[in-house]
Every structure is written in structure tokens, then in C-alpha cells.
Amino acid sequence: MFSTSLRVTQKKRQGTKGRALISAELALLLCFVLSLAAIVERSPTSLAWLTLANVLLLLIHRLDRQVLKRGIRLCLWQGGVVTGLYLLRYGPDAGLMPGLRVSWQLLLVFLPGLILFSGGSASRLAQALSKILPARSAFVLAASLKFLPLLVTEIAAIHEAQRLRGARIRPRDLLWPGNWGDLLHCLVAPVVVRVLEIADNIACAARCREFGRFPGRTCWPGDQENTP
Amino acid sequence: MVTRLDNYSYAWPDTEDWTLREVSLVLPQGECHCLSGASGAGKTTLALALKGLLPPGRQDGRLITAAAPGEGRAAVGVVLQNPETQILAETVGAEVAFGLENLCLPPGQMAARVRAALDAVGLELAFEHTTSHLSMGQKYRLLLAAQLVMQPALLILDEPAGQLDEGGLQSLAKIIAHQKANGLAVLLCEHRPVPLQAVIDKHWHLDAAGRLQTGSNGKPSIPSSQPAKERFDNAHPVVEVQGLRVHADDATPAWREVDLQLQAGQRALLCAPNGAGKTTLLRCLAGLLRPAQGSIRVCGQQLGKDHVNRIGYLFQNPRRQLFETTVFAEVAFSLRRQGLRREKLSARVNSTLARCHIAHLSGRSPHQLSYGQQHLVALASVLAKEPDLLLLDDPLAGLDPKAAAMVMAILIETSEQQGTTLLWTSHHQPELGDRNHVRYGIEGGRLVQY
């Protein structure tokens, strides 16, 4: 019925990923060092160097357009909220520059991870983590990251469902503190329930494929098929 | 190698009732058996029992699973319902190899086994192909490959028709036929077995008490199977859509541009395969997705904030909508937001609960109900605000025939008594008697009326 095709097709097919430019271990180390530096360093010069390093990573790794767009949107939101809170607390003169700096630092903490491990690199992350963590813990950590997009989709769907039922949880509604209760009641509560349910489903799916049957695991050698 | 249950009974921990009662079942190699039963009857429990994944509750009787000789083999494979929570890796190769990793197969032996499994399900994809780019049908076949790679003696599929469209089910039927010829035993837990009928050798039915009987339970009684023929020439338009397009960044539906008009009291079904953009269209009509072009008018006015109370939207997964501590509070939520007075609110909620046959659940927590009951609660919470337009995203998905018939009856009654316009979607042709006034499909990038 289906042709046996053990031969390897060399042509690039739609949806395939290119070969990673740096090893998963080096990516993990780079991610750790750059993120730590963004927390420790505060001077504008250091932050400028860190920014340059991230831009270089971005150029080398060529992030998926959709991920990049979402990242920029999130970054603008984060920057606006953090700087806004600083302005409220310290006023325009004393709050603007520290607010911008802290939001920039926060961005630099998460950017290396976004660049190095987004767009289909969770299995690489699992491989790297399995060298420093027990195999099962490494899988759990990598799976948690893998399912983050599903969680975001789920939160968006619940948000839409509750909005249509009359919950006051649109961004402009939440400017009024009286509506914050709706956020907890109508959004956070069902999200928590769904997260637990999804976690249970994922655990069941893993056990259906013999996860946990033996104390250790071997490791898939990689996605590059050998030419015969 | 035969998998069998002899008078097997099981009760979940901390429960008094048996979920499975004296179940006797033999699954010979090379045969496909279909297990039907109402939602919550215990089909998934039986599947997990055969896989050996049930927590230690009360058990009785004997369960004998086929042995798994050889390296990197599992006795029983199970594909659960939702592919989205079962795909654990980012690439096709890593996904299929996941089971082999857990079985500690040496890495050098993995590639050939993975390629053979992908061939067996007809997926000619490179190992590095990302799993997130696959269609629903491809995802399901990938999950089948991820089980077949462990060379099980028995493969259990939990409600595949709930996820797959007609094309996907035809592919699945071919794969099952091929695997049966290779000696694999297959158990389908499915209350909609018709599309897979050709490969099924024997039917079983699990009743509400957890007892297994031979044969299927037949089709549920339908209010009427006559297609609706009323004309709506004089009715006022509720939905008027012209030249609707969406941004490519938001969604990539199979339709490029949509024109649609629905009158008051009209029932319309949009039937199209997975990924065709049914949900995208509903989201546009509900005001959740801003169109790139075109106009949407509901009840004669451009879609806006005021339409929240005029539009009801039932999501595919009812659990996304539930958050209150009681069924009564859940159904009352929208009415409270509309500012209804207590007496009127109470009367409206009680009548809606009665109409949905869940008045007896009024004080229960919605989170502790069965899937079918949760579906009815979510439907009641949408119906309570008496919307002019009701959008239903695959409202029968995951429901057994009896529950599906009940939901359809409620919807028809609502449309006939209150003049509510219904637009519902499905990836299956209607089996429950076509009571829709109009049926749409998607062809050549446009909505077409059949």
C-alpha cells in the first residue's frame, strides 16, 4: 500500500529545519552567560555590548518571523508596563531612565533563550540538559518548554470565551482595578484547571509510549539521516 | 499472541462503583474490534487497563496481555484522543523515536525502525520535519507511527473520528487494514464507527454499568430525519457578510473570501475538513478576529462591542468556558453581566437548565461532571442570554450518539421557539438527520451552498 522508502531524500522539504550552527551544549552555556550578565550588569556600556551580542546571535540563528513578531510585541508590552510603573512611582524625571533600563535588562535576560531555543529546538535543549540532569528530569523540563505555545493558545482561547460571556478582561477593562477580580475568577481559574488537565494528558501520553518503564533512556542520535 | 480479559472488574481509587464489571474480551491477532459506549461509560478506562496504566484501585478477574518479545518492543500501543497533547518532540524523527528511547534501544538501531514506521503510515517526511507544521491528519498518522515503531501486538485507538475528517478516516482505515494483514490486533474505542466499518471485525458495547456486550448499540432516536424546508424570504437578515478576508498573519484558511447571509431562525451547517478555516470564520463573526477586508453586519448593524449580548459562541472544548463553583452560577454569569434582576435571572436560569435536561445538576460543580454533562452546561450558559445568533464550533465533537442527539434537539427547539439563527461547524457530514435549512462547504476558496 505505501511504498517503502528507506532511501534518503536529499532535497529540502517544506517545514524542515536547517542544521543547527552551534551545539546544544554551547547554546545552553551561551544562554546562561548572556542572561546572567543581563541581570548583573547595569551600566549602559555593558548593556550595549550585551545587545550587540544578542543581535549577532539573532543574525546567526535567523529566528522564525512569527516568533520574532510575537517577541517584539511582547517586548513592547513589557517595556511599556515596566516603564509606566516606574513613571507612576518615581515621576517622569526620576522614573524614565531607570524604567527603560530595567525593561531593557529584562528583555536581555530572556532574549538569548528565545533566540537559541525557539522554533523547534526543544529536543536539542533536552539533549543538552540530559548531560547535566537525569534523563527523566531533562525530558520533563524540555517538554514543559515545548508545550508553552500550546498553553499560550489555550489562554487566548479561554480569554476569548470569557469575553464573549461578558467577563471584563480586555486590556482596557483591566485599567479599572474593580475588574481585576474578573481576571482571577474568569481567566486564571479556568486556565489553572486546563493546565492541570493538559499536564495530566501529556503525562499519560508519555507513559503510553513507555516513558518511565526503565530508569534510564537512550537518546535519538539526531534528525540527520545517513546517506546510503 | 492473544490479548484477553476474563471477568475483569475495576474501580478507580476512592470510588465505590465499579467502572468496569466482569468484562470478558478476547482480541486475536489480525482482527479489529470496535468498542462503543456512552461518554464516561469506561472505554478509556478499559484502554488504559489493557495498557497497564490504571492506578492501583480495586481489581478483580484476569487481564492477559500479549508478551512483547525482542528488543525495543511494547506489548500494547495506545493513541489517545487529542494529538496536540501527545506530540512530545519538535521533529518527526525525534517524535517517532521517543518510545524507542524509553525502551532503551541502542541509538544506532533507531533510524531504520523510525523510517519503517513512517512508511507504514504513509508519511514520507524527513526526520527533521517540524511536527508543528503538520496537518491534523498527518499528526494522527505520526502518532500511529510513534506506536507502531515499538512493534506492539495490540494497538488501541481512542476515538479517532473525533479528531479526523473523512479523508483522515479513510487513510486510517487503509493503515488498519494493512496492519491487520501483518497480524496486529486493533481495538477502536469509538462511538462513531461508520467510516471505519470496512475494517471492523467485531463490535462490542460498554453499557452505563460498565458491562460489556457483543454488538453495537445502534443509532439513537432522532427527533425527525426530514430535512427542514422552511423558506426565509421574508425573515430579516441576522448575518450579512460581504467580501470577508483575513490577514495571512492571523490565519490561513482554505477560503479566500466569504459572502454569507443568514436569516432569523435559520439553521446553517458549515461542513469542511480539518484546517479549512471553519473556526476562523466563526471567530470573525463573533468579533474575535478583525477581518483584513469586507464587512460583517449582525442584526443590521456593523459588528461592534454591543453585539456581545446578541451573539452566543459555544467553543469546541466546553471546559474552556467553565469556571464557576456551581452549574447554576455558571449559567447565571452572563445574565448577571446583563444586569438582570434576581427573580428574572433565577427563572431564566432554571428554565434553561430544564430545557438542557440538567436541572438536577444545578448545585453541582461543573468541573466534576462528565464530558457530555459539561457540554450541556456550556451550551446552557450560552443559551441563557437568548442570543439572536448562535455560533457553534463543532458542537457534537466527542459526544456519544445519545448526547449528540440531545444537543441537536435542544438547538432545533431553540431555533424554532426563539427564532435564534444557528451556524454550526463540523468536519463530518451530518448523520443525525439533516435538520439544517442550509448547508455550506468550502470549494475553490469560497463558501458554497449545497
XYZ file of C-alpha atoms in Angstrom:
678
model
C 0.000 0.000 0.000
C 2.664 2.501 0.999
C 5.992 2.411 -0.722
C 8.955 1.557 1.444
C 11.377 4.415 1.146
C 14.349 3.668 3.343
C 16.427 5.604 0.837
C 17.102 9.093 1.977
C 15.734 12.055 0.118
C 18.303 14.760 -0.040
C 16.040 17.541 -1.228
C 14.918 20.102 1.280
C 11.236 19.711 2.079
C 8.796 22.259 3.371
C 8.741 22.559 7.134
C 12.178 21.089 7.723
C 14.762 22.752 9.870
C 18.276 23.567 8.876
C 21.278 22.151 10.717
C 21.971 23.984 13.998
C 25.001 26.237 13.778
C 26.207 25.679 17.315
C 25.917 22.640 19.551
C 23.138 22.433 22.118
C 25.676 22.452 24.967
C 27.308 25.652 23.708
C 23.873 27.214 23.172
C 22.906 26.371 26.753
C 26.163 27.845 28.096
C 25.809 30.998 25.965
C 22.207 31.397 27.079
C 23.209 31.091 30.744
C 26.163 33.521 30.492
C 24.304 36.196 28.499
C 21.194 36.049 30.691
C 23.263 36.176 33.880
C 25.254 39.113 32.525
C 21.996 40.962 31.784
C 20.985 40.572 35.436
C 24.374 41.533 36.918
C 25.467 44.325 34.574
C 23.728 47.677 34.790
C 25.972 50.189 33.058
C 24.785 51.463 29.653
C 28.084 50.371 28.041
C 27.733 46.770 29.260
C 24.105 46.624 28.205
C 25.096 47.974 24.779
C 27.688 45.168 24.401
C 25.144 42.583 25.513
C 22.665 43.989 23.000
C 25.279 43.683 20.275
C 25.946 40.063 21.272
C 22.211 39.309 21.065
C 21.916 40.993 17.668
C 24.818 38.852 16.417
C 23.071 35.727 17.739
C 19.885 36.851 16.042
C 21.688 37.300 12.720
C 23.385 33.906 13.002
C 20.302 31.980 14.117
C 17.683 33.682 11.908
C 14.647 33.487 14.137
C 11.291 32.414 12.695
C 9.367 35.525 11.538
C 6.266 34.730 13.573
C 8.306 34.142 16.742
C 10.199 37.374 16.126
C 6.978 39.349 15.652
C 5.443 37.925 18.808
C 8.684 38.559 20.686
C 8.769 42.208 19.598
C 5.107 42.666 20.551
C 5.721 41.127 23.981
C 8.850 43.230 24.406
C 6.955 46.446 23.648
C 4.228 45.489 26.117
C 6.743 44.611 28.786
C 8.689 47.825 28.199
C 5.530 49.902 28.342
C 4.264 48.315 31.561
C 7.609 48.423 33.424
C 8.447 51.971 32.343
C 4.881 53.066 33.068
C 5.076 51.670 36.600
C 8.406 53.454 37.186
C 6.924 56.723 35.919
C 3.953 56.305 38.245
C 6.159 55.515 41.231
C 9.052 57.951 40.729
C 7.697 60.585 38.324
C 8.908 61.468 34.804
C 12.327 62.826 35.782
C 13.497 60.095 38.146
C 11.494 57.207 36.695
C 12.016 57.307 32.926
C 15.653 56.205 32.573
C 15.608 53.510 35.326
C 12.326 52.188 33.919
C 13.747 51.933 30.410
C 16.940 50.320 31.740
C 15.107 47.672 33.796
C 12.781 46.799 30.922
C 15.813 46.565 28.601
C 17.585 44.315 31.129
C 14.512 42.069 31.356
C 14.490 41.806 27.579
C 18.182 40.858 27.526
C 17.569 38.159 30.168
C 15.026 36.319 28.025
C 16.275 37.126 24.511
C 19.176 34.606 24.388
C 16.822 31.749 25.335
C 14.258 32.892 22.775
C 16.886 33.037 20.030
C 18.760 29.851 20.845
C 15.944 27.510 21.793
C 12.884 28.670 19.873
C 11.464 27.364 16.610
C 11.870 23.663 17.132
C 14.922 23.361 19.325
C 13.417 21.806 22.441
C 14.803 18.391 21.508
C 18.263 19.981 21.281
C 17.672 21.507 24.670
C 16.630 18.107 26.047
C 19.814 16.582 24.649
C 21.939 19.274 26.256
C 20.110 19.058 29.563
C 20.390 15.265 29.639
C 24.159 15.707 30.027
C 23.767 17.620 33.273
C 20.411 16.312 34.576
C 18.905 12.819 34.964
C 17.249 11.759 31.670
C 13.714 11.922 33.074
C 14.167 15.400 34.578
C 15.681 16.637 31.309
C 12.657 15.366 29.370
C 10.185 16.949 31.810
C 11.971 20.307 31.579
C 12.186 20.200 27.780
C 8.535 19.086 27.452
C 7.459 21.986 29.679
C 9.121 24.397 27.258
C 7.730 22.560 24.230
C 4.153 22.936 25.442
C 4.425 26.663 26.254
C 2.934 27.674 22.856
C 0.003 25.291 23.419
C -0.533 26.902 26.799
C -0.493 30.378 25.270
C -3.074 29.253 22.664
C -5.212 27.800 25.422
C -5.058 31.005 27.468
C -6.025 33.040 24.388
C -8.988 30.730 23.713
C -10.217 30.925 27.307
C -9.803 34.716 27.224
C -11.977 34.902 24.101
C -14.604 32.549 25.520
C -14.949 34.532 28.730
C -15.000 37.896 26.973
C -17.947 36.713 24.905
C -19.756 35.691 28.071
C -19.361 39.191 29.468
C -16.179 38.918 31.550
C -14.435 42.306 31.832
C -10.942 41.176 30.987
C -9.988 43.181 27.923
C -6.792 45.236 28.436
C -8.814 48.451 28.628
C -11.205 46.853 31.181
C -8.259 45.956 33.389
C -7.192 49.583 33.710
C -10.004 49.777 36.275
C -8.971 47.821 39.433
C -12.610 46.881 40.064
C -12.357 44.451 37.144
C -9.233 42.672 38.385
C -11.455 40.188 40.190
C -12.774 39.042 36.800
C -9.221 38.333 35.707
C -8.728 35.910 38.590
C -12.207 34.467 38.573
C -12.913 34.130 34.860
C -9.441 33.683 33.398
C -6.898 32.453 35.948
C -9.196 29.818 37.494
C -10.109 28.059 34.217
C -6.517 28.409 32.986
C -5.250 26.599 36.098
C -7.849 23.856 35.617
C -6.884 23.454 31.948
C -3.148 23.479 32.727
C -3.617 20.627 35.196
C -5.723 18.764 32.661
C -3.180 19.270 29.867
C -0.309 18.215 32.161
C -2.238 15.050 33.004
C -2.845 14.326 29.294
C 0.827 14.859 28.438
C 1.958 12.575 31.274
C -0.487 9.894 30.110
C 0.717 10.230 26.500
C 4.345 9.835 27.609
C 3.523 6.748 29.703
C 1.620 5.258 26.738
C 4.984 5.346 24.971
C 6.781 3.543 27.769
C 8.202 6.636 29.480
C 9.283 5.549 32.956
C 9.336 1.827 32.138
C 13.107 1.750 32.660
C 15.138 4.018 34.952
C 17.276 5.364 32.100
C 16.698 6.307 28.470
C 18.782 6.157 25.360
C 18.886 9.185 23.089
C 17.741 9.673 19.487
C 21.014 10.311 17.631
C 19.653 13.299 15.694
C 17.484 14.183 12.775
C 20.119 13.908 10.047
C 19.580 10.679 8.109
C 22.724 8.964 6.811
C 23.065 8.681 3.096
C 23.424 5.046 1.992
C -0.403 -13.973 20.848
C -3.817 -13.007 22.171
C -4.876 -10.209 24.500
C -7.755 -11.190 26.753
C -9.764 -10.099 29.759
C -11.535 -12.723 31.895
C -14.295 -11.351 34.148
C -12.185 -8.256 34.707
C -13.573 -5.568 37.025
C -12.014 -2.288 38.049
C -12.952 0.616 40.330
C -10.944 3.852 40.436
C -9.292 4.684 43.784
C -11.648 6.272 46.341
C -14.789 5.350 44.399
C -17.401 2.804 45.403
C -18.842 1.950 41.986
C -17.094 -0.371 39.566
C -16.223 1.383 36.299
C -15.727 -1.952 34.548
C -17.788 -5.001 35.642
C -16.856 -8.574 34.794
C -15.571 -7.673 31.364
C -14.601 -10.653 29.213
C -12.932 -9.833 25.923
C -10.615 -11.640 23.523
C -8.604 -9.709 20.935
C -6.985 -12.146 18.490
C -4.096 -11.090 16.275
C -5.078 -9.735 12.867
C -8.558 -8.596 13.949
C -10.028 -5.157 14.528
C -12.669 -4.837 17.232
C -14.742 -1.743 17.906
C -15.779 -0.773 21.413
C -18.675 1.684 21.653
C -20.425 3.161 24.656
C -21.692 6.447 26.033
C -19.238 9.157 27.134
C -17.983 8.214 30.594
C -19.013 4.552 30.245
C -15.402 3.427 30.741
C -13.964 2.990 27.238
C -10.785 4.909 28.058
C -10.540 3.063 31.393
C -10.613 -0.229 29.504
C -7.932 1.033 27.102
C -5.707 2.112 29.994
C -6.303 -1.236 31.724
C -5.082 -3.095 28.638
C -2.031 -0.830 28.528
C -1.418 -1.381 32.259
C -1.651 2.293 33.098
C -4.505 2.304 35.594
C -3.684 3.446 39.124
C -3.965 0.725 41.771
C -7.692 0.711 42.503
C -9.921 -2.285 43.278
C -9.485 -5.017 40.673
C -10.930 -8.440 40.076
C -10.617 -11.040 37.337
C -7.730 -11.612 34.948
C -6.032 -9.474 32.325
C -3.617 -11.205 29.965
C -1.711 -9.018 27.508
C 0.340 -10.350 24.642
C 4.008 -10.658 25.545
C 6.480 -8.297 23.906
C 9.465 -10.390 22.873
C 12.523 -8.777 21.356
C 14.440 -5.597 21.927
C 12.613 -2.274 21.875
C 9.098 -3.714 21.807
C 5.958 -2.842 23.754
C 3.026 -5.243 24.155
C 0.284 -2.640 23.729
C 0.228 0.703 21.931
C -2.342 3.401 22.688
C -3.157 6.548 20.713
C -5.228 8.836 22.918
C -7.767 11.424 21.771
C -6.017 14.773 21.419
C -2.943 14.794 19.137
C -1.898 18.222 20.419
C -1.053 16.896 23.886
C 0.546 13.699 22.613
C 3.179 15.089 20.266
C 6.117 15.480 22.597
C 9.006 16.348 20.270
C 9.738 19.113 17.802
C 10.729 16.959 14.841
C 9.175 13.944 13.157
C 12.226 11.733 13.756
C 12.531 12.562 17.454
C 8.785 12.097 17.915
C 8.684 8.593 16.460
C 11.897 7.642 18.270
C 10.566 8.736 21.679
C 9.203 5.276 22.522
C 12.447 3.615 21.409
C 14.424 5.961 23.682
C 12.241 4.887 26.596
C 12.719 1.229 25.686
C 16.485 1.871 25.763
C 17.055 0.766 22.172
C 20.668 1.476 21.104
C 20.716 4.747 19.094
C 22.324 3.040 16.088
C 19.225 0.878 15.561
C 16.701 3.705 15.753
C 16.813 5.325 12.304
C 15.779 2.211 10.348
C 12.928 1.450 12.768
C 11.700 5.064 12.632
C 11.780 5.164 8.823
C 9.904 1.837 8.588
C 7.204 3.108 10.960
C 6.790 6.330 8.960
C 6.480 4.281 5.766
C 3.849 2.066 7.382
C 1.594 5.083 7.901
C 2.424 6.684 4.552
C 4.301 9.689 5.927
C 7.133 10.444 3.546
C 8.665 13.183 5.616
C 12.249 13.957 6.508
C 13.255 13.239 10.105
C 13.925 16.942 10.670
C 10.432 17.986 9.506
C 8.908 20.026 12.328
C 5.845 18.483 13.956
C 4.101 21.829 14.368
C 3.790 22.197 10.569
C 1.741 19.026 10.154
C -1.987 18.901 9.433
C -4.288 17.147 11.906
C -4.411 14.038 9.698
C -0.612 13.947 9.471
C -0.296 14.424 13.233
C -2.556 11.446 13.831
C -0.565 9.298 11.410
C 2.630 10.445 13.135
C 1.221 9.262 16.470
C 0.335 5.936 14.874
C 3.923 5.640 13.639
C 5.165 6.504 17.135
C 3.246 3.459 18.421
C 3.965 1.111 15.507
C 7.696 1.756 15.893
C 7.506 -0.185 19.183
C 6.024 -3.144 17.246
C 3.081 -3.761 19.590
C 0.862 -6.853 19.438
C -2.233 -4.747 20.157
C -2.945 -1.175 19.065
C -5.720 0.790 20.794
C -7.135 3.929 19.187
C -9.262 6.144 21.425
C -11.969 7.974 19.435
C -10.085 8.750 16.216
C -13.243 10.057 14.488
C -13.399 12.912 16.995
C -10.178 14.324 15.525
C -10.109 13.183 11.922
C -12.159 14.351 8.958
C -13.442 11.988 6.251
C -10.121 11.999 4.377
C -8.196 11.289 7.574
C -10.520 8.410 8.467
C -10.102 6.868 5.013
C -6.314 6.947 5.440
C -6.692 5.416 8.894
C -8.881 2.619 7.510
C -6.149 1.762 4.957
C -3.467 1.717 7.650
C -5.579 -0.518 9.910
C -6.271 -2.938 7.044
C -2.551 -3.102 6.267
C -1.586 -3.664 9.914
C -4.265 -6.324 10.363
C -2.744 -8.208 7.444
C 0.572 -8.037 9.314
C -1.036 -9.682 12.348
C -1.661 -6.658 14.546
C -4.757 -6.688 16.768
C -6.599 -3.348 16.805
C -9.152 -2.070 19.310
C -11.099 1.048 18.311
C -12.805 2.871 21.173
C -15.274 4.763 19.036
C -18.916 5.741 19.156
C -18.919 6.799 15.505
C -17.519 3.692 13.770
C -19.350 4.074 10.433
C -16.397 5.465 8.413
C -14.191 2.591 9.628
C -16.852 -0.089 9.231
C -14.981 -1.874 6.422
C -12.073 -2.865 8.680
C -14.049 -3.762 11.823
C -14.433 -7.488 12.512
C -16.468 -7.354 15.697
C -18.454 -4.792 17.713
C -18.655 -4.525 21.486
C -20.761 -2.181 23.562
C -19.933 -0.993 27.080
C -23.112 -0.063 28.934
C -23.514 2.585 31.627
C -22.947 -0.026 34.359
C -19.564 -0.972 32.870
C -20.707 -4.337 31.469
C -19.504 -5.426 28.064
C -21.949 -6.790 25.498
C -21.484 -8.041 21.976
C -22.719 -5.846 19.132
C -23.143 -2.104 18.801
C -25.944 -0.207 20.459
C -27.475 1.011 17.203
C -28.303 4.594 16.381
C -30.081 6.941 18.779
C -33.607 8.078 18.150
C -33.674 11.371 16.299
C -36.484 13.896 16.648
C -37.052 13.785 12.882
C -34.844 12.948 9.961
C -36.713 15.102 7.471
C -34.639 17.973 6.152
C -36.006 21.354 7.050
C -37.672 23.077 4.135
C -38.973 26.357 5.506
C -38.361 29.398 3.388
C -36.874 32.534 4.855
C -37.586 35.065 2.138
C -39.497 37.362 4.456
C -37.377 36.908 7.557
C -34.977 39.695 8.478
C -31.271 39.061 7.916
C -29.253 38.345 11.058
C -25.870 37.760 9.437
C -24.701 39.717 6.390
C -21.112 39.111 5.380
C -19.612 40.620 2.241
C -16.100 40.174 0.846
C -14.658 38.912 4.116
C -10.918 38.262 4.086
C -8.485 37.710 6.931
C -4.847 38.728 7.365
C -2.436 35.967 6.411
C -0.657 36.514 9.748
C -3.839 35.761 11.722
C -4.904 32.608 9.903
C -4.541 30.776 6.608
C -7.999 29.336 5.916
C -8.900 27.398 2.775
C -11.326 30.208 1.880
C -10.014 33.436 0.406
C -13.182 35.486 0.527
C -16.546 34.845 2.154
C -20.015 36.130 1.360
C -22.746 34.838 3.625
C -26.299 35.749 4.520
C -28.388 34.075 7.210
C -31.953 34.977 8.177
C -33.620 34.941 11.578
C -34.389 31.389 12.701
C -32.268 29.795 10.012
C -30.061 26.810 10.847
C -26.887 26.523 8.803
C -24.153 23.910 8.852
C -20.652 24.605 7.578
C -19.108 21.252 6.787
C -15.431 21.203 5.764
C -12.249 19.227 6.504
C -9.833 19.977 9.343
C -7.841 23.166 8.826
C -10.281 24.616 6.263
C -10.908 27.729 8.364
C -14.261 26.964 9.979
C -13.205 28.280 13.383
C -11.574 31.322 11.742
C -14.903 32.241 10.130
C -16.789 31.822 13.419
C -14.203 33.952 15.228
C -14.653 36.700 12.623
C -18.442 36.577 13.049
C -18.081 36.736 16.820
C -15.842 39.795 16.580
C -12.830 37.955 17.966
C -10.778 38.286 14.795
C -10.583 41.548 12.915
C -11.001 40.972 9.169
C -8.482 42.362 6.706
C -11.265 43.295 4.295
C -15.021 43.132 3.977
C -17.957 43.903 6.180
C -19.847 41.924 8.807
C -23.290 43.069 9.878
C -25.202 41.319 12.629
C -28.867 42.201 13.107
C -28.492 45.047 10.641
C -25.580 46.755 12.385
C -21.832 46.672 11.903
C -20.226 44.231 14.305
C -19.154 46.028 17.471
C -18.933 45.909 21.238
C -22.725 45.991 21.638
C -23.045 42.628 19.955
C -21.687 40.675 22.929
C -25.217 40.086 24.188
C -26.612 39.263 20.760
C -24.082 36.575 19.871
C -23.577 33.275 21.666
C -20.476 31.224 20.942
C -20.057 27.613 22.007
C -16.420 26.583 21.845
C -15.362 23.111 20.766
C -13.983 22.283 24.185
C -16.607 23.205 26.812
C -14.023 23.110 29.596
C -12.610 26.395 28.332
C -15.842 28.130 29.266
C -16.427 26.749 32.748
C -15.126 28.471 35.866
C -17.887 28.882 38.456
C -18.366 26.667 41.502
C -21.911 25.548 40.639
C -23.795 24.849 37.439
C -26.415 27.459 38.425
C -23.763 30.181 38.862
C -22.135 29.157 35.587
C -25.343 29.598 33.618
C -26.248 32.780 35.516
C -22.933 34.545 34.851
C -23.818 36.155 31.512
C -27.233 37.193 32.814
C -25.675 38.892 35.842
C -23.432 40.812 33.469
C -26.531 41.860 31.526
C -27.890 43.287 34.791
C -30.946 41.023 35.122
C -32.827 41.262 38.418
C -32.575 38.306 40.769
C -36.098 36.859 40.251
C -35.961 37.131 36.486
C -32.414 35.763 36.444
C -33.356 32.790 38.580
C -36.381 31.986 36.425
C -34.352 32.256 33.201
C -31.546 30.028 34.550
C -33.954 27.382 35.820
C -35.875 27.260 32.548
C -32.617 26.997 30.557
C -31.339 24.204 32.798
C -34.643 22.354 32.347
C -34.503 22.820 28.568
C -30.987 21.338 28.543
C -32.060 18.447 30.813
C -29.556 19.362 33.545
C -31.824 20.901 36.188
C -30.797 18.094 38.572
C -27.160 19.229 38.313
C -27.901 22.817 39.377
C -25.925 22.663 42.639
C -23.044 20.519 41.350
C -19.582 21.794 40.438
C -19.252 21.934 36.630
C -15.672 20.660 36.913
C -16.782 17.347 38.418
C -19.249 16.452 35.664
C -18.741 14.083 32.753
C -17.663 15.498 29.379
C -21.206 15.202 27.981
C -22.701 16.979 31.003
C -20.070 19.736 30.805
C -21.023 20.180 27.178
C -24.660 20.720 28.162
C -23.688 23.181 30.913
C -21.589 25.207 28.455
C -24.484 25.157 25.982
C -26.938 26.256 28.688
C -24.655 29.129 29.699
C -24.671 30.353 26.090
C -28.420 29.811 25.547
C -29.406 31.550 28.787
C -28.722 35.005 27.399
C -31.077 34.253 24.470
C -28.770 35.397 21.687
C -30.022 36.286 18.203
C -27.095 34.456 16.632
C -25.612 31.255 17.971
C -22.206 30.173 16.666
C -21.244 26.600 17.497
C -17.776 25.260 16.818
C -18.141 21.524 16.180
C -20.768 21.167 18.942
C -21.069 17.385 18.575
C -17.339 16.585 18.804
C -16.573 13.945 21.422
C -20.229 13.299 22.224
C -21.761 9.849 22.056
C -24.766 9.485 19.705
C -27.322 9.859 22.515
C -25.735 13.059 23.859
C -25.255 14.386 20.308
C -28.941 13.781 19.541
C -29.890 15.591 22.746
C -27.731 18.615 21.849
C -29.217 18.724 18.347
C -32.750 18.541 19.738
C -32.038 21.444 22.109
C -30.596 23.525 19.285
C -33.533 22.840 16.970
C -36.003 23.699 19.731
C -34.131 26.943 20.452
C -34.114 27.916 16.817
C -37.814 27.130 16.313
C -39.144 28.625 19.547
C -36.908 31.678 19.925
C -36.068 32.367 16.280
C -32.348 32.069 17.019
C -30.121 31.845 13.960
C -27.673 28.946 14.190
C -24.388 28.493 12.389
C -22.549 25.358 13.373
C -19.478 23.657 12.014
C -18.408 20.062 11.639
C -15.766 18.071 9.803
C -18.227 15.192 9.310
C -21.334 15.015 7.151
C -24.401 15.045 9.428
C -25.519 11.565 10.473
C -28.197 12.618 12.906
C -30.756 13.564 10.294
C -30.126 16.802 8.448
C -32.382 19.319 10.166
C -30.486 22.288 8.766
C -32.081 24.749 6.401
C -28.849 25.289 4.540
C -25.511 23.514 4.306
C -22.254 25.129 3.251
C -18.907 23.754 2.205
C -15.654 25.310 1.065
C -14.670 24.908 -2.593
C -12.244 26.881 -4.716
C -11.513 29.297 -1.897
C -15.150 30.306 -1.436
C -18.121 29.271 0.637
C -20.531 27.237 -1.483
C -24.097 26.294 -0.661
C -25.248 22.694 -1.231
